[in-house]
Amino acid sequence: MGGKAPHGIITDQCMAIGNAIEKVFPNTKYRWCSWHIMRNAKKHLNFNEDRDKIRKELRHTLYDSFSIEEFEKKWEEIGAKYKLQEVNWFNEMFNLRHQWVPVFFKGDLWASMSSTQRSESMNNFFKAFVNLNTTLKDFVQQYCLALGK
């Protein structure tokens, strides 16, 4: 990276990675992958018969809110409408909204990225060439093969 810290990093909700980023790159903006959070919504809201409607409304609220106030109002409305005020995950995600909701990053350049999708694609690509038992030597050979060198 040429001795320069990245301007921003997007990860899943791993606290260890977040702590490391804050320690190693204290001036780097760090946010969570909204795609992972919405995927987790499916798991945490699975008990509710309206889960598909809830996820659709949450997605709309997440990506279509133009202001923090609008996001917060819509989130609270969803909570009241589907009686989610007592769901720990729902409350926790609201309390940590500054880490993952795009409207909180409006003034920062993220090149329209809000997920780790690009790196996830690379992970899937390389899984065809390496596995947990691959040695470093074999990894380098497979890496070169994957890149067509």
mmCIF file of N, CA and C in Angstrom:
data_model
loop_
_atom_site.group_PDB
_atom_site.id
_atom_site.type_symbol
_atom_site.label_atom_id
_atom_site.label_comp_id
_atom_site.label_asym_id
_atom_site.label_seq_id
_atom_site.Cartn_x
_atom_site.Cartn_y
_atom_site.Cartn_z
ATOM 1 N N MET A 1 0.825 -1.192 0.000
ATOM 2 C CA MET A 1 0.000 0.000 0.000
ATOM 3 C C MET A 1 0.864 1.248 0.000
ATOM 4 N N GLY A 2 2.154 1.078 -0.203
ATOM 5 C CA GLY A 2 3.033 2.236 -0.319
ATOM 6 C C GLY A 2 3.149 3.058 0.944
ATOM 7 N N GLY A 3 2.985 2.448 2.102
ATOM 8 C CA GLY A 3 3.098 3.176 3.360
ATOM 9 C C GLY A 3 1.906 4.052 3.689
ATOM 10 N N LYS A 4 0.848 3.965 2.906
ATOM 11 C CA LYS A 4 -0.346 4.778 3.152
ATOM 12 C C LYS A 4 -1.490 3.904 3.642
ATOM 13 N N ALA A 5 -2.227 4.426 4.568
ATOM 14 C CA ALA A 5 -3.404 3.719 5.078
ATOM 15 C C ALA A 5 -4.555 3.876 4.093
ATOM 16 N N PRO A 6 -5.434 2.885 4.022
ATOM 17 C CA PRO A 6 -6.607 3.030 3.157
ATOM 18 C C PRO A 6 -7.541 4.099 3.715
ATOM 19 N N HIS A 7 -8.326 4.696 2.828
ATOM 20 C CA HIS A 7 -9.302 5.704 3.270
ATOM 21 C C HIS A 7 -10.483 5.046 3.966
ATOM 22 N N GLY A 8 -10.830 3.833 3.528
ATOM 23 C CA GLY A 8 -11.962 3.141 4.117
ATOM 24 C C GLY A 8 -11.850 1.640 3.961
ATOM 25 N N ILE A 9 -12.442 0.922 4.902
ATOM 26 C CA ILE A 9 -12.457 -0.539 4.876
ATOM 27 C C ILE A 9 -13.865 -1.007 5.230
ATOM 28 N N ILE A 10 -14.353 -1.988 4.468
ATOM 29 C CA ILE A 10 -15.650 -2.602 4.735
ATOM 30 C C ILE A 10 -15.401 -4.058 5.106
ATOM 31 N N THR A 11 -15.977 -4.498 6.230
ATOM 32 C CA THR A 11 -15.838 -5.891 6.659
ATOM 33 C C THR A 11 -17.185 -6.412 7.143
ATOM 34 N N ASP A 12 -17.199 -7.696 7.503
ATOM 35 C CA ASP A 12 -18.384 -8.201 8.188
ATOM 36 C C ASP A 12 -18.317 -7.699 9.628
ATOM 37 N N GLN A 13 -19.133 -8.204 10.499
ATOM 38 C CA GLN A 13 -19.238 -7.663 11.857
ATOM 39 C C GLN A 13 -18.218 -8.236 12.833
ATOM 40 N N CYS A 14 -17.097 -8.687 12.367
ATOM 41 C CA CYS A 14 -16.075 -9.281 13.229
ATOM 42 C C CYS A 14 -15.427 -8.192 14.094
ATOM 43 N N MET A 15 -15.633 -8.303 15.402
ATOM 44 C CA MET A 15 -15.102 -7.299 16.327
ATOM 45 C C MET A 15 -13.575 -7.299 16.342
ATOM 46 N N ALA A 16 -12.949 -8.474 16.207
ATOM 47 C CA ALA A 16 -11.488 -8.557 16.218
ATOM 48 C C ALA A 16 -10.901 -7.787 15.042
ATOM 49 N N ILE A 17 -11.507 -7.921 13.870
ATOM 50 C CA ILE A 17 -11.032 -7.180 12.701
ATOM 51 C C ILE A 17 -11.235 -5.686 12.921
ATOM 52 N N GLY A 18 -12.380 -5.311 13.446
ATOM 53 C CA GLY A 18 -12.653 -3.900 13.728
ATOM 54 C C GLY A 18 -11.647 -3.308 14.689
ATOM 55 N N ASN A 19 -11.335 -4.037 15.759
ATOM 56 C CA ASN A 19 -10.342 -3.559 16.725
ATOM 57 C C ASN A 19 -8.969 -3.424 16.088
ATOM 58 N N ALA A 20 -8.604 -4.384 15.240
ATOM 59 C CA ALA A 20 -7.307 -4.326 14.563
ATOM 60 C C ALA A 20 -7.238 -3.126 13.619
ATOM 61 N N ILE A 21 -8.298 -2.886 12.882
ATOM 62 C CA ILE A 21 -8.329 -1.743 11.959
ATOM 63 C C ILE A 21 -8.169 -0.443 12.734
ATOM 64 N N GLU A 22 -8.903 -0.302 13.826
ATOM 65 C CA GLU A 22 -8.821 0.926 14.625
ATOM 66 C C GLU A 22 -7.431 1.126 15.219
ATOM 67 N N LYS A 23 -6.756 0.039 15.544
ATOM 68 C CA LYS A 23 -5.420 0.132 16.132
ATOM 69 C C LYS A 23 -4.356 0.415 15.065
ATOM 70 N N VAL A 24 -4.401 -0.308 13.952
ATOM 71 C CA VAL A 24 -3.383 -0.189 12.908
ATOM 72 C C VAL A 24 -3.625 1.019 12.003
ATOM 73 N N PHE A 25 -4.884 1.308 11.708
ATOM 74 C CA PHE A 25 -5.246 2.419 10.825
ATOM 75 C C PHE A 25 -6.210 3.360 11.550
ATOM 76 N N PRO A 26 -5.748 4.109 12.536
ATOM 77 C CA PRO A 26 -6.657 4.922 13.352
ATOM 78 C C PRO A 26 -7.423 5.995 12.574
ATOM 79 N N ASN A 27 -6.921 6.422 11.432
ATOM 80 C CA ASN A 27 -7.599 7.468 10.657
ATOM 81 C C ASN A 27 -8.421 6.911 9.499
ATOM 82 N N THR A 28 -8.494 5.601 9.399
ATOM 83 C CA THR A 28 -9.244 4.960 8.325
ATOM 84 C C THR A 28 -10.702 4.796 8.736
ATOM 85 N N LYS A 29 -11.603 5.149 7.836
ATOM 86 C CA LYS A 29 -13.033 4.953 8.084
ATOM 87 C C LYS A 29 -13.322 3.458 7.970
ATOM 88 N N TYR A 30 -14.090 2.960 8.902
ATOM 89 C CA TYR A 30 -14.375 1.530 8.968
ATOM 90 C C TYR A 30 -15.874 1.331 9.079
ATOM 91 N N ARG A 31 -16.402 0.482 8.232
ATOM 92 C CA ARG A 31 -17.832 0.207 8.294
ATOM 93 C C ARG A 31 -18.106 -1.264 8.045
ATOM 94 N N TRP A 32 -19.310 -1.670 8.444
ATOM 95 C CA TRP A 32 -19.715 -3.058 8.266
ATOM 96 C C TRP A 32 -20.428 -3.236 6.936
ATOM 97 N N CYS A 33 -20.348 -4.429 6.434
ATOM 98 C CA CYS A 33 -20.992 -4.803 5.176
ATOM 99 C C CYS A 33 -22.509 -4.902 5.372
ATOM 100 N N SER A 34 -23.245 -4.045 4.688
ATOM 101 C CA SER A 34 -24.704 -4.045 4.843
ATOM 102 C C SER A 34 -25.331 -5.318 4.279
ATOM 103 N N TRP A 35 -24.695 -5.928 3.280
ATOM 104 C CA TRP A 35 -25.213 -7.177 2.718
ATOM 105 C C TRP A 35 -25.195 -8.279 3.776
ATOM 106 N N HIS A 36 -24.094 -8.382 4.529
ATOM 107 C CA HIS A 36 -24.011 -9.388 5.590
ATOM 108 C C HIS A 36 -25.080 -9.141 6.664
ATOM 109 N N ILE A 37 -25.302 -7.899 6.982
ATOM 110 C CA ILE A 37 -26.297 -7.583 8.010
ATOM 111 C C ILE A 37 -27.696 -7.970 7.539
ATOM 112 N N MET A 38 -28.003 -7.689 6.295
ATOM 113 C CA MET A 38 -29.316 -8.071 5.778
ATOM 114 C C MET A 38 -29.446 -9.593 5.680
ATOM 115 N N ARG A 39 -28.354 -10.277 5.391
ATOM 116 C CA ARG A 39 -28.383 -11.740 5.394
ATOM 117 C C ARG A 39 -28.649 -12.250 6.815
ATOM 118 N N ASN A 40 -28.022 -11.611 7.796
ATOM 119 C CA ASN A 40 -28.252 -11.988 9.192
ATOM 120 C C ASN A 40 -29.677 -11.680 9.631
ATOM 121 N N ALA A 41 -30.293 -10.681 9.020
ATOM 122 C CA ALA A 41 -31.685 -10.351 9.348
ATOM 123 C C ALA A 41 -32.578 -11.557 9.102
ATOM 124 N N LYS A 42 -32.298 -12.259 8.035
ATOM 125 C CA LYS A 42 -33.085 -13.453 7.703
ATOM 126 C C LYS A 42 -33.052 -14.450 8.858
ATOM 127 N N LYS A 43 -31.873 -14.656 9.420
ATOM 128 C CA LYS A 43 -31.709 -15.603 10.525
ATOM 129 C C LYS A 43 -32.380 -15.089 11.803
ATOM 130 N N HIS A 44 -32.198 -13.811 12.105
ATOM 131 C CA HIS A 44 -32.693 -13.257 13.361
ATOM 132 C C HIS A 44 -34.188 -12.955 13.360
ATOM 133 N N LEU A 45 -34.768 -12.838 12.183
ATOM 134 C CA LEU A 45 -36.197 -12.528 12.092
ATOM 135 C C LEU A 45 -37.011 -13.718 11.602
ATOM 136 N N ASN A 46 -36.388 -14.867 11.542
ATOM 137 C CA ASN A 46 -37.024 -16.063 10.994
ATOM 138 C C ASN A 46 -38.267 -16.494 11.772
ATOM 139 N N PHE A 47 -38.361 -16.102 13.029
ATOM 140 C CA PHE A 47 -39.500 -16.476 13.873
ATOM 141 C C PHE A 47 -40.790 -15.785 13.433
ATOM 142 N N ASN A 48 -40.664 -14.670 12.733
ATOM 143 C CA ASN A 48 -41.821 -13.842 12.400
ATOM 144 C C ASN A 48 -42.417 -14.282 11.060
ATOM 145 N N GLU A 49 -43.725 -14.507 11.031
ATOM 146 C CA GLU A 49 -44.374 -14.944 9.789
ATOM 147 C C GLU A 49 -44.290 -13.887 8.681
ATOM 148 N N ASP A 50 -44.064 -12.637 9.055
ATOM 149 C CA ASP A 50 -43.932 -11.549 8.077
ATOM 150 C C ASP A 50 -42.472 -11.280 7.707
ATOM 151 N N ARG A 51 -41.590 -12.245 7.960
ATOM 152 C CA ARG A 51 -40.149 -12.026 7.790
ATOM 153 C C ARG A 51 -39.765 -11.505 6.399
ATOM 154 N N ASP A 52 -40.405 -12.006 5.348
ATOM 155 C CA ASP A 52 -40.062 -11.543 4.002
ATOM 156 C C ASP A 52 -40.469 -10.082 3.796
ATOM 157 N N LYS A 53 -41.635 -9.718 4.305
ATOM 158 C CA LYS A 53 -42.079 -8.317 4.228
ATOM 159 C C LYS A 53 -41.146 -7.418 5.040
ATOM 160 N N ILE A 54 -40.767 -7.898 6.219
ATOM 161 C CA ILE A 54 -39.882 -7.110 7.086
ATOM 162 C C ILE A 54 -38.550 -6.870 6.388
ATOM 163 N N ARG A 55 -37.965 -7.923 5.842
ATOM 164 C CA ARG A 55 -36.669 -7.781 5.166
ATOM 165 C C ARG A 55 -36.768 -6.833 3.970
ATOM 166 N N LYS A 56 -37.868 -6.908 3.239
ATOM 167 C CA LYS A 56 -38.060 -6.011 2.099
ATOM 168 C C LYS A 56 -38.134 -4.559 2.576
ATOM 169 N N GLU A 57 -38.887 -4.317 3.644
ATOM 170 C CA GLU A 57 -39.003 -2.955 4.178
ATOM 171 C C GLU A 57 -37.682 -2.472 4.770
ATOM 172 N N LEU A 58 -36.960 -3.372 5.438
ATOM 173 C CA LEU A 58 -35.652 -2.988 5.983
ATOM 174 C C LEU A 58 -34.684 -2.624 4.859
ATOM 175 N N ARG A 59 -34.685 -3.425 3.792
ATOM 176 C CA ARG A 59 -33.812 -3.147 2.643
ATOM 177 C C ARG A 59 -34.146 -1.783 2.035
ATOM 178 N N HIS A 60 -35.441 -1.522 1.868
ATOM 179 C CA HIS A 60 -35.884 -0.231 1.327
ATOM 180 C C HIS A 60 -35.430 0.906 2.248
ATOM 181 N N THR A 61 -35.611 0.720 3.543
ATOM 182 C CA THR A 61 -35.209 1.735 4.522
ATOM 183 C C THR A 61 -33.704 1.944 4.488
ATOM 184 N N LEU A 62 -32.970 0.864 4.409
ATOM 185 C CA LEU A 62 -31.509 0.920 4.407
ATOM 186 C C LEU A 62 -30.964 1.667 3.195
ATOM 187 N N TYR A 63 -31.435 1.317 2.015
ATOM 188 C CA TYR A 63 -30.836 1.849 0.790
ATOM 189 C C TYR A 63 -31.529 3.081 0.219
ATOM 190 N N ASP A 64 -32.749 3.372 0.654
ATOM 191 C CA ASP A 64 -33.485 4.488 0.061
ATOM 192 C C ASP A 64 -33.705 5.671 0.993
ATOM 193 N N SER A 65 -33.135 5.633 2.176
ATOM 194 C CA SER A 65 -33.273 6.777 3.093
ATOM 195 C C SER A 65 -32.283 7.864 2.688
ATOM 196 N N PHE A 66 -32.773 9.102 2.610
ATOM 197 C CA PHE A 66 -31.928 10.215 2.193
ATOM 198 C C PHE A 66 -31.316 10.978 3.357
ATOM 199 N N SER A 67 -31.797 10.711 4.558
ATOM 200 C CA SER A 67 -31.249 11.390 5.730
ATOM 201 C C SER A 67 -31.245 10.427 6.912
ATOM 202 N N ILE A 68 -30.449 10.757 7.899
ATOM 203 C CA ILE A 68 -30.394 9.951 9.119
ATOM 204 C C ILE A 68 -31.768 9.935 9.782
ATOM 205 N N GLU A 69 -32.410 11.092 9.817
ATOM 206 C CA GLU A 69 -33.725 11.190 10.447
ATOM 207 C C GLU A 69 -34.741 10.295 9.742
ATOM 208 N N GLU A 70 -34.707 10.294 8.408
ATOM 209 C CA GLU A 70 -35.631 9.458 7.643
ATOM 210 C C GLU A 70 -35.375 7.979 7.939
ATOM 211 N N PHE A 71 -34.109 7.569 7.959
ATOM 212 C CA PHE A 71 -33.779 6.182 8.278
ATOM 213 C C PHE A 71 -34.309 5.806 9.661
ATOM 214 N N GLU A 72 -34.011 6.641 10.652
ATOM 215 C CA GLU A 72 -34.413 6.342 12.032
ATOM 216 C C GLU A 72 -35.929 6.253 12.170
ATOM 217 N N LYS A 73 -36.636 7.159 11.518
ATOM 218 C CA LYS A 73 -38.101 7.154 11.575
ATOM 219 C C LYS A 73 -38.664 5.876 10.954
ATOM 220 N N LYS A 74 -38.159 5.517 9.768
ATOM 221 C CA LYS A 74 -38.648 4.310 9.092
ATOM 222 C C LYS A 74 -38.315 3.050 9.893
ATOM 223 N N TRP A 75 -37.103 2.998 10.470
ATOM 224 C CA TRP A 75 -36.700 1.837 11.277
ATOM 225 C C TRP A 75 -37.655 1.664 12.467
ATOM 226 N N GLU A 76 -37.944 2.779 13.131
ATOM 227 C CA GLU A 76 -38.859 2.726 14.277
ATOM 228 C C GLU A 76 -40.266 2.317 13.849
ATOM 229 N N GLU A 77 -40.704 2.788 12.688
ATOM 230 C CA GLU A 77 -42.024 2.411 12.178
ATOM 231 C C GLU A 77 -42.093 0.907 11.897
ATOM 232 N N ILE A 78 -41.027 0.359 11.323
ATOM 233 C CA ILE A 78 -40.983 -1.085 11.062
ATOM 234 C C ILE A 78 -41.029 -1.850 12.382
ATOM 235 N N GLY A 79 -40.264 -1.374 13.357
ATOM 236 C CA GLY A 79 -40.259 -2.015 14.674
ATOM 237 C C GLY A 79 -41.638 -2.050 15.300
ATOM 238 N N ALA A 80 -42.358 -0.932 15.210
ATOM 239 C CA ALA A 80 -43.703 -0.864 15.788
ATOM 240 C C ALA A 80 -44.692 -1.720 14.985
ATOM 241 N N LYS A 81 -44.623 -1.621 13.669
ATOM 242 C CA LYS A 81 -45.555 -2.338 12.794
ATOM 243 C C LYS A 81 -45.480 -3.853 12.989
ATOM 244 N N TYR A 82 -44.253 -4.376 13.136
ATOM 245 C CA TYR A 82 -44.066 -5.825 13.243
ATOM 246 C C TYR A 82 -43.707 -6.280 14.663
ATOM 247 N N LYS A 83 -43.854 -5.362 15.621
ATOM 248 C CA LYS A 83 -43.585 -5.669 17.039
ATOM 249 C C LYS A 83 -42.178 -6.237 17.252
ATOM 250 N N LEU A 84 -41.191 -5.503 16.769
ATOM 251 C CA LEU A 84 -39.798 -5.945 16.856
ATOM 252 C C LEU A 84 -39.015 -5.234 17.956
ATOM 253 N N GLN A 85 -39.679 -4.399 18.744
ATOM 254 C CA GLN A 85 -38.982 -3.612 19.770
ATOM 255 C C GLN A 85 -38.279 -4.479 20.806
ATOM 256 N N GLU A 86 -38.737 -5.707 21.006
ATOM 257 C CA GLU A 86 -38.135 -6.600 22.005
ATOM 258 C C GLU A 86 -37.126 -7.579 21.391
ATOM 259 N N VAL A 87 -36.891 -7.471 20.098
ATOM 260 C CA VAL A 87 -35.944 -8.373 19.427
ATOM 261 C C VAL A 87 -34.540 -7.790 19.575
ATOM 262 N N ASN A 88 -33.679 -8.508 20.288
ATOM 263 C CA ASN A 88 -32.326 -8.012 20.568
ATOM 264 C C ASN A 88 -31.578 -7.599 19.314
ATOM 265 N N TRP A 89 -31.584 -8.441 18.281
ATOM 266 C CA TRP A 89 -30.850 -8.138 17.054
ATOM 267 C C TRP A 89 -31.336 -6.824 16.447
ATOM 268 N N PHE A 90 -32.645 -6.643 16.385
ATOM 269 C CA PHE A 90 -33.230 -5.439 15.796
ATOM 270 C C PHE A 90 -32.757 -4.193 16.542
ATOM 271 N N ASN A 91 -32.776 -4.243 17.864
ATOM 272 C CA ASN A 91 -32.333 -3.106 18.679
ATOM 273 C C ASN A 91 -30.828 -2.883 18.576
ATOM 274 N N GLU A 92 -30.078 -3.970 18.566
ATOM 275 C CA GLU A 92 -28.622 -3.863 18.466
ATOM 276 C C GLU A 92 -28.209 -3.229 17.139
ATOM 277 N N MET A 93 -28.848 -3.653 16.054
ATOM 278 C CA MET A 93 -28.508 -3.088 14.743
ATOM 279 C C MET A 93 -28.867 -1.604 14.671
ATOM 280 N N PHE A 94 -29.954 -1.225 15.331
ATOM 281 C CA PHE A 94 -30.303 0.194 15.365
ATOM 282 C C PHE A 94 -29.265 0.974 16.167
ATOM 283 N N ASN A 95 -28.871 0.441 17.319
ATOM 284 C CA ASN A 95 -27.886 1.131 18.161
ATOM 285 C C ASN A 95 -26.522 1.245 17.488
ATOM 286 N N LEU A 96 -26.217 0.331 16.583
ATOM 287 C CA LEU A 96 -24.928 0.336 15.885
ATOM 288 C C LEU A 96 -25.056 0.840 14.445
ATOM 289 N N ARG A 97 -26.144 1.530 14.147
ATOM 290 C CA ARG A 97 -26.439 1.973 12.779
ATOM 291 C C ARG A 97 -25.333 2.814 12.161
ATOM 292 N N HIS A 98 -24.601 3.553 12.980
ATOM 293 C CA HIS A 98 -23.515 4.392 12.460
ATOM 294 C C HIS A 98 -22.386 3.559 11.851
ATOM 295 N N GLN A 99 -22.382 2.234 12.094
ATOM 296 C CA GLN A 99 -21.344 1.351 11.558
ATOM 297 C C GLN A 99 -21.703 0.748 10.200
ATOM 298 N N TRP A 100 -22.978 0.823 9.791
ATOM 299 C CA TRP A 100 -23.346 0.065 8.598
ATOM 300 C C TRP A 100 -24.397 0.698 7.692
ATOM 301 N N VAL A 101 -25.121 1.685 8.161
ATOM 302 C CA VAL A 101 -26.193 2.274 7.348
ATOM 303 C C VAL A 101 -25.598 3.320 6.395
ATOM 304 N N PRO A 102 -25.802 3.152 5.085
ATOM 305 C CA PRO A 102 -25.172 4.035 4.101
ATOM 306 C C PRO A 102 -25.375 5.532 4.331
ATOM 307 N N VAL A 103 -26.529 5.941 4.832
ATOM 308 C CA VAL A 103 -26.785 7.372 5.000
ATOM 309 C C VAL A 103 -25.805 8.010 6.004
ATOM 310 N N PHE A 104 -25.230 7.210 6.898
ATOM 311 C CA PHE A 104 -24.247 7.728 7.849
ATOM 312 C C PHE A 104 -22.889 7.977 7.192
ATOM 313 N N PHE A 105 -22.724 7.516 5.964
ATOM 314 C CA PHE A 105 -21.454 7.661 5.250
ATOM 315 C C PHE A 105 -21.600 8.546 4.018
ATOM 316 N N LYS A 106 -22.655 9.349 3.980
ATOM 317 C CA LYS A 106 -22.953 10.175 2.810
ATOM 318 C C LYS A 106 -21.810 11.095 2.403
ATOM 319 N N GLY A 107 -21.120 11.678 3.354
ATOM 320 C CA GLY A 107 -20.068 12.630 3.029
ATOM 321 C C GLY A 107 -18.747 11.995 2.664
ATOM 322 N N ASP A 108 -18.666 10.675 2.740
ATOM 323 C CA ASP A 108 -17.422 9.967 2.464
ATOM 324 C C ASP A 108 -17.491 9.293 1.103
ATOM 325 N N LEU A 109 -16.347 9.184 0.449
ATOM 326 C CA LEU A 109 -16.288 8.527 -0.853
ATOM 327 C C LEU A 109 -16.128 7.023 -0.658
ATOM 328 N N TRP A 110 -17.146 6.275 -1.048
ATOM 329 C CA TRP A 110 -17.104 4.812 -0.967
ATOM 330 C C TRP A 110 -17.316 4.189 -2.338
ATOM 331 N N ALA A 111 -17.359 5.002 -3.368
ATOM 332 C CA ALA A 111 -17.540 4.522 -4.745
ATOM 333 C C ALA A 111 -18.739 3.572 -4.853
ATOM 334 N N SER A 112 -19.825 3.934 -4.198
ATOM 335 C CA SER A 112 -21.078 3.166 -4.203
ATOM 336 C C SER A 112 -20.953 1.784 -3.571
ATOM 337 N N MET A 113 -19.909 1.565 -2.798
ATOM 338 C CA MET A 113 -19.747 0.266 -2.139
ATOM 339 C C MET A 113 -20.325 0.317 -0.734
ATOM 340 N N SER A 114 -21.092 -0.721 -0.395
ATOM 341 C CA SER A 114 -21.600 -0.857 0.969
ATOM 342 C C SER A 114 -21.473 -2.295 1.442
ATOM 343 N N SER A 115 -20.796 -3.111 0.627
ATOM 344 C CA SER A 115 -20.635 -4.514 1.000
ATOM 345 C C SER A 115 -19.248 -5.005 0.618
ATOM 346 N N THR A 116 -18.938 -6.196 1.091
ATOM 347 C CA THR A 116 -17.666 -6.836 0.771
ATOM 348 C C THR A 116 -17.810 -7.703 -0.470
ATOM 349 N N GLN A 117 -18.805 -7.414 -1.278
ATOM 350 C CA GLN A 117 -19.160 -8.261 -2.411
ATOM 351 C C GLN A 117 -17.973 -8.540 -3.333
ATOM 352 N N ARG A 118 -17.163 -7.542 -3.606
ATOM 353 C CA ARG A 118 -16.050 -7.754 -4.527
ATOM 354 C C ARG A 118 -15.055 -8.760 -3.958
ATOM 355 N N SER A 119 -14.709 -8.620 -2.685
ATOM 356 C CA SER A 119 -13.767 -9.570 -2.095
ATOM 357 C C SER A 119 -14.396 -10.949 -1.951
ATOM 358 N N GLU A 120 -15.704 -11.005 -1.706
ATOM 359 C CA GLU A 120 -16.380 -12.301 -1.630
ATOM 360 C C GLU A 120 -16.296 -13.005 -2.977
ATOM 361 N N SER A 121 -16.419 -12.258 -4.059
ATOM 362 C CA SER A 121 -16.305 -12.841 -5.391
ATOM 363 C C SER A 121 -14.914 -13.415 -5.610
ATOM 364 N N MET A 122 -13.901 -12.695 -5.152
ATOM 365 C CA MET A 122 -12.526 -13.183 -5.278
ATOM 366 C C MET A 122 -12.335 -14.448 -4.449
ATOM 367 N N ASN A 123 -12.907 -14.482 -3.263
ATOM 368 C CA ASN A 123 -12.808 -15.688 -2.429
ATOM 369 C C ASN A 123 -13.382 -16.892 -3.163
ATOM 370 N N ASN A 124 -14.551 -16.722 -3.747
ATOM 371 C CA ASN A 124 -15.178 -17.824 -4.477
ATOM 372 C C ASN A 124 -14.347 -18.244 -5.679
ATOM 373 N N PHE A 125 -13.751 -17.274 -6.366
ATOM 374 C CA PHE A 125 -12.912 -17.570 -7.520
ATOM 375 C C PHE A 125 -11.743 -18.455 -7.112
ATOM 376 N N PHE A 126 -11.045 -18.065 -6.037
ATOM 377 C CA PHE A 126 -9.851 -18.803 -5.625
ATOM 378 C C PHE A 126 -10.167 -20.135 -4.954
ATOM 379 N N LYS A 127 -11.375 -20.309 -4.463
ATOM 380 C CA LYS A 127 -11.737 -21.594 -3.859
ATOM 381 C C LYS A 127 -11.649 -22.728 -4.873
ATOM 382 N N ALA A 128 -11.776 -22.404 -6.148
ATOM 383 C CA ALA A 128 -11.652 -23.425 -7.187
ATOM 384 C C ALA A 128 -10.205 -23.886 -7.352
ATOM 385 N N PHE A 129 -9.255 -23.105 -6.831
ATOM 386 C CA PHE A 129 -7.840 -23.409 -7.030
ATOM 387 C C PHE A 129 -7.107 -23.826 -5.759
ATOM 388 N N VAL A 130 -7.609 -23.455 -4.590
ATOM 389 C CA VAL A 130 -6.923 -23.765 -3.331
ATOM 390 C C VAL A 130 -7.927 -24.216 -2.276
ATOM 391 N N ASN A 131 -7.402 -24.866 -1.230
ATOM 392 C CA ASN A 131 -8.234 -25.257 -0.100
ATOM 393 C C ASN A 131 -7.423 -25.123 1.181
ATOM 394 N N LEU A 132 -7.978 -25.528 2.301
ATOM 395 C CA LEU A 132 -7.303 -25.369 3.593
ATOM 396 C C LEU A 132 -5.997 -26.149 3.688
ATOM 397 N N ASN A 133 -5.840 -27.193 2.900
ATOM 398 C CA ASN A 133 -4.638 -28.026 2.961
ATOM 399 C C ASN A 133 -3.573 -27.623 1.949
ATOM 400 N N THR A 134 -3.812 -26.581 1.189
ATOM 401 C CA THR A 134 -2.864 -26.140 0.172
ATOM 402 C C THR A 134 -1.620 -25.547 0.833
ATOM 403 N N THR A 135 -0.451 -26.015 0.404
ATOM 404 C CA THR A 135 0.802 -25.462 0.929
ATOM 405 C C THR A 135 1.043 -24.097 0.306
ATOM 406 N N LEU A 136 1.964 -23.338 0.890
ATOM 407 C CA LEU A 136 2.283 -22.017 0.346
ATOM 408 C C LEU A 136 2.809 -22.134 -1.079
ATOM 409 N N LYS A 137 3.676 -23.111 -1.309
ATOM 410 C CA LYS A 137 4.230 -23.323 -2.659
ATOM 411 C C LYS A 137 3.107 -23.623 -3.650
ATOM 412 N N ASP A 138 2.221 -24.552 -3.265
ATOM 413 C CA ASP A 138 1.097 -24.890 -4.143
ATOM 414 C C ASP A 138 0.161 -23.702 -4.341
ATOM 415 N N PHE A 139 -0.016 -22.899 -3.282
ATOM 416 C CA PHE A 139 -0.858 -21.713 -3.396
ATOM 417 C C PHE A 139 -0.316 -20.771 -4.470
ATOM 418 N N VAL A 140 0.993 -20.505 -4.417
ATOM 419 C CA VAL A 140 1.599 -19.593 -5.400
ATOM 420 C C VAL A 140 1.427 -20.154 -6.806
ATOM 421 N N GLN A 141 1.643 -21.456 -6.962
ATOM 422 C CA GLN A 141 1.470 -22.069 -8.282
ATOM 423 C C GLN A 141 0.018 -21.961 -8.749
ATOM 424 N N GLN A 142 -0.911 -22.254 -7.861
ATOM 425 C CA GLN A 142 -2.326 -22.182 -8.215
ATOM 426 C C GLN A 142 -2.768 -20.741 -8.469
ATOM 427 N N TYR A 143 -2.213 -19.814 -7.694
ATOM 428 C CA TYR A 143 -2.505 -18.389 -7.880
ATOM 429 C C TYR A 143 -2.090 -17.962 -9.283
ATOM 430 N N CYS A 144 -0.877 -18.332 -9.672
ATOM 431 C CA CYS A 144 -0.400 -17.987 -11.020
ATOM 432 C C CYS A 144 -1.267 -18.643 -12.087
ATOM 433 N N LEU A 145 -1.650 -19.889 -11.847
ATOM 434 C CA LEU A 145 -2.529 -20.585 -12.776
ATOM 435 C C LEU A 145 -3.873 -19.864 -12.893
ATOM 436 N N ALA A 146 -4.407 -19.452 -11.753
ATOM 437 C CA ALA A 146 -5.704 -18.762 -11.738
ATOM 438 C C ALA A 146 -5.653 -17.449 -12.499
ATOM 439 N N LEU A 147 -4.527 -16.780 -12.407
ATOM 440 C CA LEU A 147 -4.387 -15.499 -13.096
ATOM 441 C C LEU A 147 -3.978 -15.670 -14.554
ATOM 442 N N GLY A 148 -3.771 -16.913 -14.964
ATOM 443 C CA GLY A 148 -3.439 -17.178 -16.355
ATOM 444 C C GLY A 148 -2.016 -16.850 -16.726
ATOM 445 N N LYS A 149 -1.104 -16.923 -15.745
ATOM 446 C CA LYS A 149 0.305 -16.611 -16.022
ATOM 447 C C LYS A 149 1.054 -17.854 -16.404
#
